[in-house]
Short mmCIF file of C-alpha atoms and ligand atoms in Angstrom, two decimals:
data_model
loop_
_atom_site.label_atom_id
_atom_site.label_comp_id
_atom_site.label_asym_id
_atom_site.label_seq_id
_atom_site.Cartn_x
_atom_site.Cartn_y
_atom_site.Cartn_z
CA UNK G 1 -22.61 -23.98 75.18
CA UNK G 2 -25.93 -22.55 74.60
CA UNK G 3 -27.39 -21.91 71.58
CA UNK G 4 -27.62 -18.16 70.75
CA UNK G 5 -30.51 -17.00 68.31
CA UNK G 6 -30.34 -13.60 66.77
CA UNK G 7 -32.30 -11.39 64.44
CA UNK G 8 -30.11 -9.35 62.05
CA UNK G 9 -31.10 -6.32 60.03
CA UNK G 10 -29.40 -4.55 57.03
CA UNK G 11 -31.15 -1.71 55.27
CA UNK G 12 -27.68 0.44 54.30
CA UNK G 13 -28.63 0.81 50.40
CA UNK G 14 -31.72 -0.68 48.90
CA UNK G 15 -32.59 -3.71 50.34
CA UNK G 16 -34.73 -4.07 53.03
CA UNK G 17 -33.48 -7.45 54.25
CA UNK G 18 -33.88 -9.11 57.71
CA UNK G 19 -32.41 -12.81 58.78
CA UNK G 20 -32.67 -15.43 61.36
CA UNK G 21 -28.93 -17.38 62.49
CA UNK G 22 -28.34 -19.74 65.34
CA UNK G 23 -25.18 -19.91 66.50
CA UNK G 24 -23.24 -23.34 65.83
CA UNK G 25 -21.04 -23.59 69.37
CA UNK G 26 -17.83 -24.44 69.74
CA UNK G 27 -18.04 -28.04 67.77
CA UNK G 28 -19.86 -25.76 64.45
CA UNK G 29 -18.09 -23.06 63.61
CA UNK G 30 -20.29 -21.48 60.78
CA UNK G 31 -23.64 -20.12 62.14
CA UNK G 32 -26.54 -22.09 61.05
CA UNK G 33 -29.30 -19.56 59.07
CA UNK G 34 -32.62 -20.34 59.78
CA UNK G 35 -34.16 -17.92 57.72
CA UNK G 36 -32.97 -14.71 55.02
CA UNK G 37 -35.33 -12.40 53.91
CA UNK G 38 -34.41 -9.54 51.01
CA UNK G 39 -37.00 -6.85 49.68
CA UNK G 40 -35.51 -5.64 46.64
CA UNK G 41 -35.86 -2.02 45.46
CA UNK G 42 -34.78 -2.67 42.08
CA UNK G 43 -37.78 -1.60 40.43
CA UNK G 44 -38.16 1.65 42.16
CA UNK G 45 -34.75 2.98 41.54
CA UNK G 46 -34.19 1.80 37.78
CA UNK G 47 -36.79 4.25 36.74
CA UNK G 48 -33.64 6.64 38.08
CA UNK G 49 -31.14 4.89 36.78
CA UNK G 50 -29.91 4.41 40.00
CA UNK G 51 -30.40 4.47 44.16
CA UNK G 52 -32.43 7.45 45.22
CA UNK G 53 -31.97 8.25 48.91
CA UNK G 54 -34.99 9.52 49.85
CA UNK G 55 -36.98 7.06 48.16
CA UNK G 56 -35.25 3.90 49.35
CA UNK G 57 -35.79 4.99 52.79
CA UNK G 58 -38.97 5.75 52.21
CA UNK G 59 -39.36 2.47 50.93
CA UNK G 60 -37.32 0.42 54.00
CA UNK G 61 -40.27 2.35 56.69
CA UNK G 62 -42.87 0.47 54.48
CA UNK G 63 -41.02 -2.59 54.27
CA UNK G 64 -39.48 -3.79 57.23
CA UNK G 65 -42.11 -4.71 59.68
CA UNK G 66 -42.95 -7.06 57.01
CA UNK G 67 -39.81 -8.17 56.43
CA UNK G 68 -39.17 -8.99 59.99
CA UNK G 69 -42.26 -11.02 60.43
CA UNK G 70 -41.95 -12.70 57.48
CA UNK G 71 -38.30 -14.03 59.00
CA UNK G 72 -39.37 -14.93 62.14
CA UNK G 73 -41.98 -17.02 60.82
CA UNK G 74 -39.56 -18.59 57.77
CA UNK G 75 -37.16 -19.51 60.88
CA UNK G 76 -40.25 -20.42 63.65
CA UNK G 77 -39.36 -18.21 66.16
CA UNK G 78 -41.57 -15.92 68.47
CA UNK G 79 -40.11 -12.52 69.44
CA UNK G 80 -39.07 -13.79 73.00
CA UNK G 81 -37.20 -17.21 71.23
CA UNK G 82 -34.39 -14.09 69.78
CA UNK G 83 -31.69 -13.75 72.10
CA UNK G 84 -29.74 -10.50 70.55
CA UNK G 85 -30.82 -8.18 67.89
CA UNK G 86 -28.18 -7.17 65.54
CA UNK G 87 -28.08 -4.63 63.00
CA UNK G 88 -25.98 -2.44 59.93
CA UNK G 89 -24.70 0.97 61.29
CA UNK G 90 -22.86 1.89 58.49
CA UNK G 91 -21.31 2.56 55.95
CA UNK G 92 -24.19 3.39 53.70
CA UNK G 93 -26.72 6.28 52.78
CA UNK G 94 -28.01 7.63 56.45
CA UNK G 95 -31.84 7.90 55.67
CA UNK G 96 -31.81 4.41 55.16
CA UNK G 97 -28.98 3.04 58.16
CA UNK G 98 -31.40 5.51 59.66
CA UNK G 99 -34.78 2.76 59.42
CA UNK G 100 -32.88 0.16 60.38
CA UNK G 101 -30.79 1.43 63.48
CA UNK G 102 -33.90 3.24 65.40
CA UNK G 103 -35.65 -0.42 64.62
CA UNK G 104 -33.17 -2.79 66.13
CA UNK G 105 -32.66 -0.32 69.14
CA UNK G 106 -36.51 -0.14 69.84
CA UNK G 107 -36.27 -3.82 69.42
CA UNK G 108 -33.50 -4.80 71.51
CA UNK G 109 -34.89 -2.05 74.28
CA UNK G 110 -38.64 -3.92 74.27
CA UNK G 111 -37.33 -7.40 73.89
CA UNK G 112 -34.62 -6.28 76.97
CA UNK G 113 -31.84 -8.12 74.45
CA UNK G 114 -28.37 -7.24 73.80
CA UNK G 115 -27.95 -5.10 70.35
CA UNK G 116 -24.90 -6.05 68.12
CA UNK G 117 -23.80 -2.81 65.58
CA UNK G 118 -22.10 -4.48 62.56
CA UNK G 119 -20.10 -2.77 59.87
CA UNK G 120 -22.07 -3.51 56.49
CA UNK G 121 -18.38 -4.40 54.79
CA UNK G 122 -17.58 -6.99 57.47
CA UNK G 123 -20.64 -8.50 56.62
CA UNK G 124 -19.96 -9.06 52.86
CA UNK G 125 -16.61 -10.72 54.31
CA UNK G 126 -18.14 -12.90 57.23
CA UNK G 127 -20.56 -14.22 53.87
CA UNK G 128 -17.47 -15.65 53.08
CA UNK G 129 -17.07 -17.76 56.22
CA UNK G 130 -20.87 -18.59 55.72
CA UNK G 131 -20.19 -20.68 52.48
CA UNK G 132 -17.00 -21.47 53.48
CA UNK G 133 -16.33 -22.10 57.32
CA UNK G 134 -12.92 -23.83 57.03
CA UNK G 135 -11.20 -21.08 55.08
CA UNK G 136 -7.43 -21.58 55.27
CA UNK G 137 -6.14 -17.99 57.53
CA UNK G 138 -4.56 -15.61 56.71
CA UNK G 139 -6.66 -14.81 53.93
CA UNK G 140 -6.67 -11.44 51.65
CA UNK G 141 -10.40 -10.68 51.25
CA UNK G 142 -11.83 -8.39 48.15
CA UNK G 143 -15.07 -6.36 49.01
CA UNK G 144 -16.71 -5.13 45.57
CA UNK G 145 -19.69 -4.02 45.69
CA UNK G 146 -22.07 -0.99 44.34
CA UNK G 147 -20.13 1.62 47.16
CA UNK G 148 -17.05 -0.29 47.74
CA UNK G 149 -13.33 -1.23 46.05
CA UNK G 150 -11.40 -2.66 49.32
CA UNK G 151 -8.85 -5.07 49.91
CA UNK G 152 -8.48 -6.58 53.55
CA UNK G 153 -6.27 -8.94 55.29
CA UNK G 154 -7.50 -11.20 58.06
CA UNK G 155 -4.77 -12.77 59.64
CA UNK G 156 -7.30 -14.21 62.15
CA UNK G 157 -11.10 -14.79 61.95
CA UNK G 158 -12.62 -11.26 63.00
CA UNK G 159 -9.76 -9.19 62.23
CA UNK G 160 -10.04 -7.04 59.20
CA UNK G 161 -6.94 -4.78 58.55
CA UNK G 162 -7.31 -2.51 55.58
CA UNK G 163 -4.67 -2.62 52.36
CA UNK G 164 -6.33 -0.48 49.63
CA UNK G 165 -9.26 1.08 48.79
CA UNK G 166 -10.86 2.59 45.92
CA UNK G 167 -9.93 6.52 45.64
CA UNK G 168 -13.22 7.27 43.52
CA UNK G 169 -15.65 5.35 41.96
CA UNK G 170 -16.08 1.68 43.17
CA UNK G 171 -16.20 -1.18 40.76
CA UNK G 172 -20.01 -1.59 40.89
CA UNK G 173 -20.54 2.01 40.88
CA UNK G 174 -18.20 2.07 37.21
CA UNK G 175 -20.38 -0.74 36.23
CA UNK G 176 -23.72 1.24 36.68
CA UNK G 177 -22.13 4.26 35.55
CA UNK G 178 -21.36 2.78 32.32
CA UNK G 179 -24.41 1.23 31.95
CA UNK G 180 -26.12 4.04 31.88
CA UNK G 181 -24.04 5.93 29.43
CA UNK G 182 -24.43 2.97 27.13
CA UNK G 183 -28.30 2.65 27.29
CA UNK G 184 -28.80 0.16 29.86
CA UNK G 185 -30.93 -0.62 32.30
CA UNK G 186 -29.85 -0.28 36.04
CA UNK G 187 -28.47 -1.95 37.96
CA UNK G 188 -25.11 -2.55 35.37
CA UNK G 189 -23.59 -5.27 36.36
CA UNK G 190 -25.29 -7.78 35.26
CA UNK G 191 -26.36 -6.76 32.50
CA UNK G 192 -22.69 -5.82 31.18
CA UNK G 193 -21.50 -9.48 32.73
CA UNK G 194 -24.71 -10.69 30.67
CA UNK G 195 -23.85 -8.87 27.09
CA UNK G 196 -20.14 -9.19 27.74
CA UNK G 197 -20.58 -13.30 26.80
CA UNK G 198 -21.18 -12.36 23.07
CA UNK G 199 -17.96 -9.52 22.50
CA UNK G 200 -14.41 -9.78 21.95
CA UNK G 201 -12.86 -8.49 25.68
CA UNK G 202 -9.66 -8.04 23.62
CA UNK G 203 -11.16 -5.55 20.68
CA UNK G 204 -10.76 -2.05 22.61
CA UNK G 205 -7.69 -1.31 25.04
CA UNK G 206 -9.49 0.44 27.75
CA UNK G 207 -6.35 1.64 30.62
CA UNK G 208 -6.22 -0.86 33.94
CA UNK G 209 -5.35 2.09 36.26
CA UNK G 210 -1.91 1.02 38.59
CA UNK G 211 -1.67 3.45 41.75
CA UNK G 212 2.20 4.46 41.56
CA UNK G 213 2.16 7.53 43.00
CA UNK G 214 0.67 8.07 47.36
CA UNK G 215 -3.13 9.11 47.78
CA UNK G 216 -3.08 12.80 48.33
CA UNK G 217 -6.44 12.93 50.13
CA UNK G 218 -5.67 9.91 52.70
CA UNK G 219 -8.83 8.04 54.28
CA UNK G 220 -8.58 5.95 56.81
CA UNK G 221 -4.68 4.41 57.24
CA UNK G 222 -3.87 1.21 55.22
CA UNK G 223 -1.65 -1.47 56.42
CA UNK G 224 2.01 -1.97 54.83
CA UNK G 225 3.22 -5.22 54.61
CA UNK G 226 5.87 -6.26 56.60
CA UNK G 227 9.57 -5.87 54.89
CA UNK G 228 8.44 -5.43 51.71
CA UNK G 229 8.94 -1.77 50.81
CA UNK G 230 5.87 -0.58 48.72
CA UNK G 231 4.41 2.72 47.64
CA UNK G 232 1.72 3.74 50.40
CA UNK G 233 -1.65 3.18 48.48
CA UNK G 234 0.05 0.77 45.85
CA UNK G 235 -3.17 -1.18 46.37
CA UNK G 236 -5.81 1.71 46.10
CA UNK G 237 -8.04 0.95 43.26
CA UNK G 238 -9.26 3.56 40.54
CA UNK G 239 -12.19 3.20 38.43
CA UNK G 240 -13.31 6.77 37.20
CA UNK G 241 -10.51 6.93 34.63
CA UNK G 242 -12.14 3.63 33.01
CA UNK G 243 -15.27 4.75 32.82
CA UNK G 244 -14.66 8.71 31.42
CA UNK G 245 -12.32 6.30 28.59
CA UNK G 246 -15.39 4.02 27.89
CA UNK G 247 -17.30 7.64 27.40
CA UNK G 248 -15.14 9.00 25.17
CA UNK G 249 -14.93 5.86 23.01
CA UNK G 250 -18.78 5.67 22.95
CA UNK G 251 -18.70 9.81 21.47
CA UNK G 252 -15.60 9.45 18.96
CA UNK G 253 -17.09 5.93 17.55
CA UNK G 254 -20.63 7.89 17.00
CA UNK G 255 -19.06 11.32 15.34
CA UNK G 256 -16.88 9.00 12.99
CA UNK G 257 -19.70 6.51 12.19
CA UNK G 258 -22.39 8.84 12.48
CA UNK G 259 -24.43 6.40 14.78
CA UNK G 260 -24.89 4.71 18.07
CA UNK G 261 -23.34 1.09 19.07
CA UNK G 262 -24.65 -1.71 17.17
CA UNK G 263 -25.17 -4.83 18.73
CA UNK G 264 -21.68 -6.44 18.44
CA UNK G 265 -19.82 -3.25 19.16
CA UNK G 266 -22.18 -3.01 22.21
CA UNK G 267 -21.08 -6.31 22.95
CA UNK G 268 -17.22 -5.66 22.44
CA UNK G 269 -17.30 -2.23 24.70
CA UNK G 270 -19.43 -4.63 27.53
CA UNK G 271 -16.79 -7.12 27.24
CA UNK G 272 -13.34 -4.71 26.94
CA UNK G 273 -14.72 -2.78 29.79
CA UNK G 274 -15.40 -5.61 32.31
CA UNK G 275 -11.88 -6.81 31.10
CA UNK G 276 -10.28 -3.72 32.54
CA UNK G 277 -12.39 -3.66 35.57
CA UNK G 278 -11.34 -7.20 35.83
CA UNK G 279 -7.62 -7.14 35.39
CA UNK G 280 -7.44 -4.36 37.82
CA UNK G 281 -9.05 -6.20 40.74
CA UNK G 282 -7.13 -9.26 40.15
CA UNK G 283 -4.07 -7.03 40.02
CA UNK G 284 -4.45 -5.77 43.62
CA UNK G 285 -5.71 -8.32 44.76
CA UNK G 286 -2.79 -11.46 43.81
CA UNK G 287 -0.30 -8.97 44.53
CA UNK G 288 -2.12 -8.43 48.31
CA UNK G 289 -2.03 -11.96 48.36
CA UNK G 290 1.72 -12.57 47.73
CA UNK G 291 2.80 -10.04 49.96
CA UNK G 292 1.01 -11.20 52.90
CA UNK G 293 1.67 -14.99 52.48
CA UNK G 294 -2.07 -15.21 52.05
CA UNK G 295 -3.26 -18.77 52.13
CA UNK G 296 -6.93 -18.34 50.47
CA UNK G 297 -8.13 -15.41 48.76
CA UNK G 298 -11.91 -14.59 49.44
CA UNK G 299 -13.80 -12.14 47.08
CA UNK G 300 -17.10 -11.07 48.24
CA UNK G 301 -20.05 -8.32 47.81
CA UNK G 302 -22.29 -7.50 44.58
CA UNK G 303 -19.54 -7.13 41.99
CA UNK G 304 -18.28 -10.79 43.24
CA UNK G 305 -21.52 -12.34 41.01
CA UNK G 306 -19.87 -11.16 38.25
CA UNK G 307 -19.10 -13.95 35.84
CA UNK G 308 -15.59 -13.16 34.47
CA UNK G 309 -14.46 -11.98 37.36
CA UNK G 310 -14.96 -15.80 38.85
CA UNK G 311 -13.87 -17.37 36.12
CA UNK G 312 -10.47 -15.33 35.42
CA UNK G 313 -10.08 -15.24 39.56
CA UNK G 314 -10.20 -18.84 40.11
CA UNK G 315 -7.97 -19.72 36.93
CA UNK G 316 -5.56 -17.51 38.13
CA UNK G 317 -5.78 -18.73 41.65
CA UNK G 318 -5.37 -22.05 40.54
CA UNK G 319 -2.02 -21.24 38.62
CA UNK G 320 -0.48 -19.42 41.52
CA UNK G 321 -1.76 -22.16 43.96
CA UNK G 322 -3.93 -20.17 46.53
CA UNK G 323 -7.56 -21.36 46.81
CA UNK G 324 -10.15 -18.28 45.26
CA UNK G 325 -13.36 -18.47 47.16
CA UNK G 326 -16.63 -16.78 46.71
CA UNK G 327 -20.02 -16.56 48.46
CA UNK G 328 -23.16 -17.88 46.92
CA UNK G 329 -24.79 -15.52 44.43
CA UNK G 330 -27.76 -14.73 46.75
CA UNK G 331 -25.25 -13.98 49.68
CA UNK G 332 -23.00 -11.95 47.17
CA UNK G 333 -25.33 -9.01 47.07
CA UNK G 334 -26.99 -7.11 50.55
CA UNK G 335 -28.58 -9.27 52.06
CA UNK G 336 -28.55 -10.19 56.10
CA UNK G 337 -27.44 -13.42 56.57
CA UNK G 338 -23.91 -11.87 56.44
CA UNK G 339 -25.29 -9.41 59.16
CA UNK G 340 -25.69 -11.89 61.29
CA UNK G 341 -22.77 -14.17 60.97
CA UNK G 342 -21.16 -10.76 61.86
CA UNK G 343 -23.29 -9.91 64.74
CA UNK G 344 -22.99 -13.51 65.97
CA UNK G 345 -19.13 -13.67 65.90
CA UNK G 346 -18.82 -9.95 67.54
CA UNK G 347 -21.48 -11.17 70.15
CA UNK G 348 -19.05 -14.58 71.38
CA UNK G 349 -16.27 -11.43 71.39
CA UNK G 350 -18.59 -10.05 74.17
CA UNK G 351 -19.01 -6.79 71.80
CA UNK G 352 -22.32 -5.29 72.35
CA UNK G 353 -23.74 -2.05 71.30
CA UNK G 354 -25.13 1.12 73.41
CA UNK G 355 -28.68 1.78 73.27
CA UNK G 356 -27.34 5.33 72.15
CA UNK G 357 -26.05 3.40 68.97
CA UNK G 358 -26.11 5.79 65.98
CA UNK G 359 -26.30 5.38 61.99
CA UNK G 360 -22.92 6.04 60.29
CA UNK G 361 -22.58 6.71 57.06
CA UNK G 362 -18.87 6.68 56.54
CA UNK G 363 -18.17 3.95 58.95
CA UNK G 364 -14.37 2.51 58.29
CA UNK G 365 -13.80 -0.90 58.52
CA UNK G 366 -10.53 -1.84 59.99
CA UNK G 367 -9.87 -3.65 63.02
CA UNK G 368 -6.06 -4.77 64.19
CA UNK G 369 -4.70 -1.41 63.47
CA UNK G 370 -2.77 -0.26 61.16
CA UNK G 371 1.28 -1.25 60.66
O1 LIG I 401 -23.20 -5.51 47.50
P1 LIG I 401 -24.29 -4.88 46.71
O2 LIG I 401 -25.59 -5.63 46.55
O3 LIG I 401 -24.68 -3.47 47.29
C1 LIG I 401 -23.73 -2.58 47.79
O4 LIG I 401 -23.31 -2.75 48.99
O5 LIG I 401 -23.34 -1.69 47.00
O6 LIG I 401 -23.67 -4.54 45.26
C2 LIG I 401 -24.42 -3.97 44.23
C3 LIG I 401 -23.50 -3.74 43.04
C4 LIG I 401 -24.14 -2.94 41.90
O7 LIG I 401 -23.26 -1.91 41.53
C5 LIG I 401 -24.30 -3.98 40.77
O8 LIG I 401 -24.20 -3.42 39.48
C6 LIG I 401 -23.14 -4.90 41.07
O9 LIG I 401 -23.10 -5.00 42.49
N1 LIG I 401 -23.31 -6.23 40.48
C7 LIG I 401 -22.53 -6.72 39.49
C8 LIG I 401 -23.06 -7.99 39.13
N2 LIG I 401 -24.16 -8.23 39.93
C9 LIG I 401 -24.29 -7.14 40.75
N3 LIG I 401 -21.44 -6.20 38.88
C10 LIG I 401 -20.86 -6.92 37.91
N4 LIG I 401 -21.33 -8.12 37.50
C11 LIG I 401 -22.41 -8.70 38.07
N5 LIG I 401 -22.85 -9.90 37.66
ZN1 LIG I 402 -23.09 -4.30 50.13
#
């Protein structure tokens, strides 16, 4: 089989990020990445305390010819060495799918290549398969990142067939939240996952939310699993209840004390919230795993750096005898590396993308239907 080269784009949040894969044939299953590229917008947005729209797509129009180039040269190709162009079209904040999208289309329309339109959360899963080629199927995967809580089951490589989802806040979105009602700087996560080391996770009882009751403003259908009866949305995940607790704690501990959080009680509230964040992840996601028969659990996007959550993940794993695996930090946050292992696999499916390809911002990812 040929080799296929292809130039992947992501710029769904705020990360410009561009990335150069070949793909292995039939004898290499994982692609090979020649080159990954990632402007960060950290700085811009932390004077926010978070992602501003406008300004990261502002901010992706300056960067991505530059990011682009920079790829192609990192991976020492020409424009006419790509063979398909493939690109994010969703879910994520539409000024900045936006940048990306009308690029890869004027791209794939000058270079006369086929364009590939991957779904940003089947990219955080496929960077699973990118550190990990020979993951044992069927698999319950975990994305958790900044906009996402969802649990997936592949019981084949390429199908992704939704369980749960968050029902407000995602993980990474608590963690930022938090963070910024505490003092800190954004983005959260690490920092809580940093200050967390030095507290107790056991001093303050924050509440692990458990979904018993249906979802009474249903998204997009989850997947029951077969002959096990279970409450529909049993596997949502909810985060805002954890967060307004943390809040609460923060303004009853500075009325009785008369002050702010000192260091260690900083420390403790880090380290007691990440627990609950923690515990309810896991929850979901073991339970996913014994229902479906699941022979690996994968847990991927930004939230999957977290510290704790690897170490408590692959204890537990361990004990119940089902393999936890995890992508490399740099391909745990956006980046497009994952885009193209995507774009790569959905290409050998023969699924290509209309030039009249359009950004969306609510794009569901769920493929194999629901049961
Ligand atoms: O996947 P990602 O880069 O972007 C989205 O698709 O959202 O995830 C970013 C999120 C942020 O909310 C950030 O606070 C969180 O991932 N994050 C972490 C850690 N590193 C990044 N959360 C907890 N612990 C970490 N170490
Ligand atoms: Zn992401």
């Amino acid at each position: 089989m040929n080799q296929t080269t292809l130039l992947a784009i992501e710029t769904s949040c705020d990360e410009t990020a561009a990335a150069v894969a070949v793909d292995g044939g039939q004898d290499r299953p994982a692609p090979e990445v020649r080159s990954s590229v990632v402007a960060s917008q950290v700085e811009i947005h932390r004077e926010w305390g978070g992602v501003v729209p406008e300004l990261a797509s502002r901010q992706h129009l300056r960067d991505l010819c530059g990011v682009v180039e920079r790829t192609l040269s990192d991976a020492h190709v020409g424009w006419t060495d790509l063979d398909a162009i493939a690109v994010t079209q969703g879910p994520g904040l539409v000024g900045s799918l936006l940048v990306g999208v009308a690029f890869a289309k004027s791209l794939a329309l000058a270079l006369e290549r086929p364009l590939v339109a991957v779904n940003h959360l089947a990219g955080h899963i496929e960077s699973l398969f990118l550190c990990h080629p020979d993951l044992a199927l069927p698999a319950v995967v975990l994305v958790v990142s900044g906009g996402h809580s969802s649990l997936y089951h592949l019981p084949e490589a390429g199908t992704y067939r939704l369980l749960g989802r968050t029902r407000d806040d995602a993980a990474g979105e608590a963690f930022d939240k938090v963070a910024k009602l505490l003092g800190l700087s954004y983005p959260g996560g690490p920092v809580i996952d940093r200050l967390a080391r030095a507290g107790d996770e056991r001093s303050i009882r924050f509440p692990v939310a458990r979904m018993t009751h249906p979802d009474r403003a249903p998204g997009a259908p989850t997947v029951q699993p077969p002959g096990f009866p279970m409450t529909p949305g049993r596997l949502d995940f909810s985060f805002s209840g954890v967060k307004t607790s943390v809040a609460r704690y923060v303004q009853r501990h500075t009325a009785e004390h008369g002050r702010g959080l000192n260091e260690r009680e900083l420390a403790d509230v880090c380290a007691s919230f990440q627990r609950a964040v923690v515990d309810a992840l896991l929850d979901g996601t073991f339970e996913a795993a014994r229902r479906f028969g699941a022979r690996s659990v994968g847990i991927a996007g930004g939230v999957s750096a977290n510290s704790r959550l690897r170490e408590v993940a692959t204890a537990e794993g361990h004990e119940r005898g089902v393999p936890v695996l995890f992508p490399t930090l740099h391909l745990a946050t956006d980046n497009a590396a994952m885009i193209a292992a995507a774009g790569l696999r959905q290409l050998r499916a023969g699924a290509t993308a209309s030039r009249e390809l359009k950004a969306l911002p609510t794009l569901p990812l769920a493929t194999g239907g629901a049961s």
